[in-house]
Coordinates of C-alpha atoms in Angstrom, one line a residue:
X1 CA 0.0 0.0 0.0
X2 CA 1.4 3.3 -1.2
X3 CA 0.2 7.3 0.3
X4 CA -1.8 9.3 -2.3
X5 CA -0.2 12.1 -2.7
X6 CA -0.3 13.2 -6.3
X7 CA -2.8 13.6 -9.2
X8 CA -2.6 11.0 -11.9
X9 CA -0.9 11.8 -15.4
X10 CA -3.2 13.7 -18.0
X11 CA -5.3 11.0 -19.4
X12 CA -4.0 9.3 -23.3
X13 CA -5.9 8.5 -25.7
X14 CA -4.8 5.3 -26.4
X15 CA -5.2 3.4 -22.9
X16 CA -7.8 1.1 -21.9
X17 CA -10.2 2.8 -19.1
X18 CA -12.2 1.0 -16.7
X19 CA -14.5 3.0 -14.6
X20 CA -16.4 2.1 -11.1
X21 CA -19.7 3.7 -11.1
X22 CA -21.0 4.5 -7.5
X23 CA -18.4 6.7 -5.6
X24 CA -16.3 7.3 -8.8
X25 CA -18.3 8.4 -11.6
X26 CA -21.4 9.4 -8.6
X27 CA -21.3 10.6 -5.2
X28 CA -22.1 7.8 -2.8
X29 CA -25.8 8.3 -1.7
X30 CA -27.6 6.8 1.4
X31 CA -29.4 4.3 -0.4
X32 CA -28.2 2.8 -4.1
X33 CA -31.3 4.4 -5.8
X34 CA -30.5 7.6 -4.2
X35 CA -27.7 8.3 -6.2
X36 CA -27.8 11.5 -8.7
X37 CA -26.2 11.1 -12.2
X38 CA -25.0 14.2 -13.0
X39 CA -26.0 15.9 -16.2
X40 CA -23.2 15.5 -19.1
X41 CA -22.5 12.1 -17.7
X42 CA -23.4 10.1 -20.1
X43 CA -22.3 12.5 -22.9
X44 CA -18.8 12.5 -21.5
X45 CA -18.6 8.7 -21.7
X46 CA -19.8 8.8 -25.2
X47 CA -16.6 11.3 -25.7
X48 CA -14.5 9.5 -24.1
X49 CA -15.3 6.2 -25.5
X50 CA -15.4 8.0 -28.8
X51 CA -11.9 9.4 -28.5
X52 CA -10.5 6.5 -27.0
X53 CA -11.5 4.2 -29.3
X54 CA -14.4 2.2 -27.9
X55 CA -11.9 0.9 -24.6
X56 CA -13.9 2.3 -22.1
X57 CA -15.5 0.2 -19.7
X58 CA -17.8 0.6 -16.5
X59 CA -16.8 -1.8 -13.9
X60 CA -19.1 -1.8 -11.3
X61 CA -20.8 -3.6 -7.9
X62 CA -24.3 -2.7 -9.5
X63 CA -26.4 -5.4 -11.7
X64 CA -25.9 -4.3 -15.5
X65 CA -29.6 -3.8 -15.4
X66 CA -29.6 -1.1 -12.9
X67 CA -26.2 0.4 -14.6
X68 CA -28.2 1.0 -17.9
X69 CA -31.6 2.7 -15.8
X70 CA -28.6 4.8 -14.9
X71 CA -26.8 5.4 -18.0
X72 CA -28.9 4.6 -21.0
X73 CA -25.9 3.2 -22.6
X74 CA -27.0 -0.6 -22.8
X75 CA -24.1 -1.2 -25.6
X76 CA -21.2 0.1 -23.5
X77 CA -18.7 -2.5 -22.3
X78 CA -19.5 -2.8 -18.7
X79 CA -19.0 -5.8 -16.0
X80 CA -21.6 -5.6 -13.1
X81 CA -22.0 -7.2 -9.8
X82 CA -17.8 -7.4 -9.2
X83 CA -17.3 -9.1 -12.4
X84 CA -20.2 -11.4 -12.2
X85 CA -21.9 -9.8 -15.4
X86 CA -19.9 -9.3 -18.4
X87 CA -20.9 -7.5 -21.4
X88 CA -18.3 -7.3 -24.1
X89 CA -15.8 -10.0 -22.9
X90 CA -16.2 -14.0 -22.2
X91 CA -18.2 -14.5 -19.5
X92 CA -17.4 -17.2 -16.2
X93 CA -18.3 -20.7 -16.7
X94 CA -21.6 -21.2 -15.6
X95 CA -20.8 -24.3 -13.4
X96 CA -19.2 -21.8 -11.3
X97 CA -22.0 -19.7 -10.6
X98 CA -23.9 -22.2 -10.7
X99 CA -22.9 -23.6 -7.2
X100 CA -22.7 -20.1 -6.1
X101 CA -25.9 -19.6 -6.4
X102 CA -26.9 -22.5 -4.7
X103 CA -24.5 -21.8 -1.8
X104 CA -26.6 -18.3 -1.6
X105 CA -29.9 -19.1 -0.3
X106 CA -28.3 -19.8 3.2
X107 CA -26.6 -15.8 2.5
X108 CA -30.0 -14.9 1.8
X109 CA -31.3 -16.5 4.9
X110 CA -28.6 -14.7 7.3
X111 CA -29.6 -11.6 5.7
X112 CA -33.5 -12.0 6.4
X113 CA -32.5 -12.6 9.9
X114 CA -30.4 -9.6 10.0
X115 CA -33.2 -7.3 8.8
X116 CA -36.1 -8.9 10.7
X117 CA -33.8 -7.6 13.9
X118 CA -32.4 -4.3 12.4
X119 CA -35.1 -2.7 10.0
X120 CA -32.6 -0.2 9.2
X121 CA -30.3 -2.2 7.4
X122 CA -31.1 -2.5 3.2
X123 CA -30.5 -5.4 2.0
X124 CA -30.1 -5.7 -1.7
X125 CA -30.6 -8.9 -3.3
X126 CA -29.3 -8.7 -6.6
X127 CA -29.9 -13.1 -7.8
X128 CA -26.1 -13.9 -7.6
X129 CA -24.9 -11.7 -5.0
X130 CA -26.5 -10.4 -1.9
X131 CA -25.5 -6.9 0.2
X132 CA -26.1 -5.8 3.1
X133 CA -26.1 -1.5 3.3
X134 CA -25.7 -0.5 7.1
X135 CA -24.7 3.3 6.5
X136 CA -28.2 3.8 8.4
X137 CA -27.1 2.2 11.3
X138 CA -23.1 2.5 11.4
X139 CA -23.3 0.9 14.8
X140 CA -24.2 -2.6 13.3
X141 CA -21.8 -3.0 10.4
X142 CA -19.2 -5.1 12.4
X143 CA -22.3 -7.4 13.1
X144 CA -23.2 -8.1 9.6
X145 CA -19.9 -8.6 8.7
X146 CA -19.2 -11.2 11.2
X147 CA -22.5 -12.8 11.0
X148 CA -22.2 -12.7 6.7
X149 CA -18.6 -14.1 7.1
X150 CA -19.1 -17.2 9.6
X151 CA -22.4 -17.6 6.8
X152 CA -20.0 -17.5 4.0
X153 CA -17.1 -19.7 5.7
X154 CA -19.6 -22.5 5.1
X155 CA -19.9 -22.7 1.3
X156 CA -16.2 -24.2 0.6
X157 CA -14.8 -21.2 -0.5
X158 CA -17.3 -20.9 -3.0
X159 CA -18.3 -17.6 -1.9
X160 CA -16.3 -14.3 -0.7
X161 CA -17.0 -11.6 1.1
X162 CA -16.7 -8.0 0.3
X163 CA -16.4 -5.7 3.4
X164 CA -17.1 -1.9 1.7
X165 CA -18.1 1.2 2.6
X166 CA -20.8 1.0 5.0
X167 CA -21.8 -2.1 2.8
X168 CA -21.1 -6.1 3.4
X169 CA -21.4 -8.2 0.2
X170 CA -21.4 -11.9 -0.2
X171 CA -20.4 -13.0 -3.9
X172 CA -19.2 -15.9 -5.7
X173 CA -15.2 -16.3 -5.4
X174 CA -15.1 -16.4 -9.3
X175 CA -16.7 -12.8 -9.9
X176 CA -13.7 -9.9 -9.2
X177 CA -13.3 -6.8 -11.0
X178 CA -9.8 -7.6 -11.5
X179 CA -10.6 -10.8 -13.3
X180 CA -13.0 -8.9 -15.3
X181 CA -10.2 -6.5 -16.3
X182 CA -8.7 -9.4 -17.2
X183 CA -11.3 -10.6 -19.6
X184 CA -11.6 -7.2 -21.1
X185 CA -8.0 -6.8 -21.9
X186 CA -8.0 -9.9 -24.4
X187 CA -10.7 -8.4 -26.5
X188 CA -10.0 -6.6 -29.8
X189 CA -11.0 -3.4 -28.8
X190 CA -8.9 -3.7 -25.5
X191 CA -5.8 -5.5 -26.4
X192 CA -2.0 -4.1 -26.0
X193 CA -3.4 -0.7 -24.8
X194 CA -2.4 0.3 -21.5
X195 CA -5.1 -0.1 -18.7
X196 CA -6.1 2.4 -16.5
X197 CA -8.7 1.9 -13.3
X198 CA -10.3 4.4 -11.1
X199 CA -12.4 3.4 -8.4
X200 CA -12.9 4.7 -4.5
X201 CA -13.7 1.5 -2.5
X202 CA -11.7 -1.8 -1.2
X203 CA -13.6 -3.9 -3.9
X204 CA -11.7 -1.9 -6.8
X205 CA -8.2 -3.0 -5.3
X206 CA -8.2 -6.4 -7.5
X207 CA -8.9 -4.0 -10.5
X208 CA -5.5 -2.1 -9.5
X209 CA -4.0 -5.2 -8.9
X210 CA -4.4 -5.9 -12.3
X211 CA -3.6 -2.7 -14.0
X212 CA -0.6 -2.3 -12.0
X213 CA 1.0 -6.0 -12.8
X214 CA 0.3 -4.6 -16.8
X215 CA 2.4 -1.4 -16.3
X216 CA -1.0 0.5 -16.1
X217 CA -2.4 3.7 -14.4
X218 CA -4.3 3.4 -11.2
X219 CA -6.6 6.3 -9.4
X220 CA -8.6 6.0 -5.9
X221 CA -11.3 8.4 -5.5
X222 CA -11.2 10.0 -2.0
X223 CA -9.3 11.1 0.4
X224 CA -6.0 10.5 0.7
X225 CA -5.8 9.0 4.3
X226 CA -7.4 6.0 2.4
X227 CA -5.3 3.1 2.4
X228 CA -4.8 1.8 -1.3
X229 CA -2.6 0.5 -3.4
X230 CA -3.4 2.9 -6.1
X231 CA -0.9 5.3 -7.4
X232 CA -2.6 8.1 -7.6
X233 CA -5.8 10.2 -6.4
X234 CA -8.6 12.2 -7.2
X235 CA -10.7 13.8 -4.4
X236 CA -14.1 13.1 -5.8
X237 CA -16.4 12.2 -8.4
X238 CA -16.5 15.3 -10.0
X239 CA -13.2 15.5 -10.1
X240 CA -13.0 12.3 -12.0
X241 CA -15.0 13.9 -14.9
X242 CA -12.8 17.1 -14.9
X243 CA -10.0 14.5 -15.4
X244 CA -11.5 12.7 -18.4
X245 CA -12.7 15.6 -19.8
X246 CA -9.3 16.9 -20.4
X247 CA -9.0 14.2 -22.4
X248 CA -12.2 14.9 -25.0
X249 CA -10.5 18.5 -24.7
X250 CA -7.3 17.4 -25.9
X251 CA -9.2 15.8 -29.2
X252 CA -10.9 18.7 -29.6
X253 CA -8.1 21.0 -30.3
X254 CA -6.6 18.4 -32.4
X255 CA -9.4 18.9 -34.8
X256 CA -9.6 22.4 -34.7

């Protein structure tokens, strides 16, 4: 793990980009379908996939049905639920999540239980993943993660848990952004360009992982008493799109 101290490189046209969505391209909200997509959004991504040649991909926690209610881009490469979904790279054998999903329905019983005793928790079932959301009531999170990982422990190793911000998820071991990186990288559109992540929470690290074993660029999203093993930082969301924005700048001027 390295300190964030400095603002990454200005963006090149000819890397790959993989995007999180929720705390990196939108502010964090206190429910998932509170968050605000800010106007231009999906305009920039158009640019910037545009520019960069199509190798722009969100990468994302979300299911890829929710992403597109979001973005209204259903042909965008995108990988949702940590790498579970893929759209626009091979996709994990489906003996694999198979028995994930069958190790679930004892997740999906824990998190009944959890809620029955602490309405305020969400839990968000999304088929082949389940999360539990605590951030409105902090004072329980070390709960559901203990009581999510003993759960968890149980299914062989079949299933992994992500401890997030103010979030606890229970996935299938198979499904990681990084392996999704992975995927996308051997596609045509992808291949020999260099890869380049930004995302804000501990389930974006395998993403870096992978970048960074490539020679690529990696950005957190927050601030920078976060421990990551990112290289560099941007403070917000916002921030992010002033960053790729220099980059549909850049081809701009070129034209003119």
């Amino acid at each position: 793990m390295v300190d964030i101290l400095q603002p990454p490189p200005f963006p090149v046209a000819d890397w790959a980009f993989f995007l999180d969505f929720d705390g990196t391209l939108v502010d964090i909200a206190p429910h998932p379908e509170a968050i605000r997509v800010a106007d231009g959004l999906t305009g920039l991504l158009e640019d910037i996939r545009r520019v960069a040649g199509g190798a722009v991909a969100v990468v994302t926690g979300r299911m890829l049905a929710d992403l597109d209610a979001y973005l209204h881009m259903p042909d965008l490469a995108a990988s949702g639920v940590h790498g579970l979904e893929r759209r626009g790279c091979d996709v994990i054998d489906p003996g694999e999540r198979e028995e994930a999903r069958r190790a679930l329905s004892l997740i999906r019983d824990c998190a009944s239980g959890l809620l029955a005793r602490y309405p305020a928790l969400q839990v968000e079932d999304k088929g082949e993943a389940i999360a539990i959301h605590f951030r409105s009531a902090p004072e329980k999170g070390s709960e559901v993660l203990q009581t999510m990982t003993r759960a968890a422990d149980t299914a062989n190793g079949t299933l992994s848990v992500l401890n997030g911000k103010m979030v606890v998820e229970v996935k299938p071991s198979a499904a990681t952004k990084g392996a999704a990186v992975e995927a996308f990288l051997a596609q045509p559109v992808f291949a020999g360009r260099r890869p380049c992540f930004i995302g804000d929470d501990v389930t974006d690290e395998d993403g870096f992982r992978v970048c960074k074993a490539r020679g690529g660029i990696t950005i957190h999203v927050g601030p920078d008493t976060a421990e990551t093993m990112a290289e560099y930082r941007l403070p917000s969301p916002d921030a992010v799109h002033r960053w790729l924005g220099q980059l549909v700048s850049t081809d701009l001027g070129a034209v003119e």
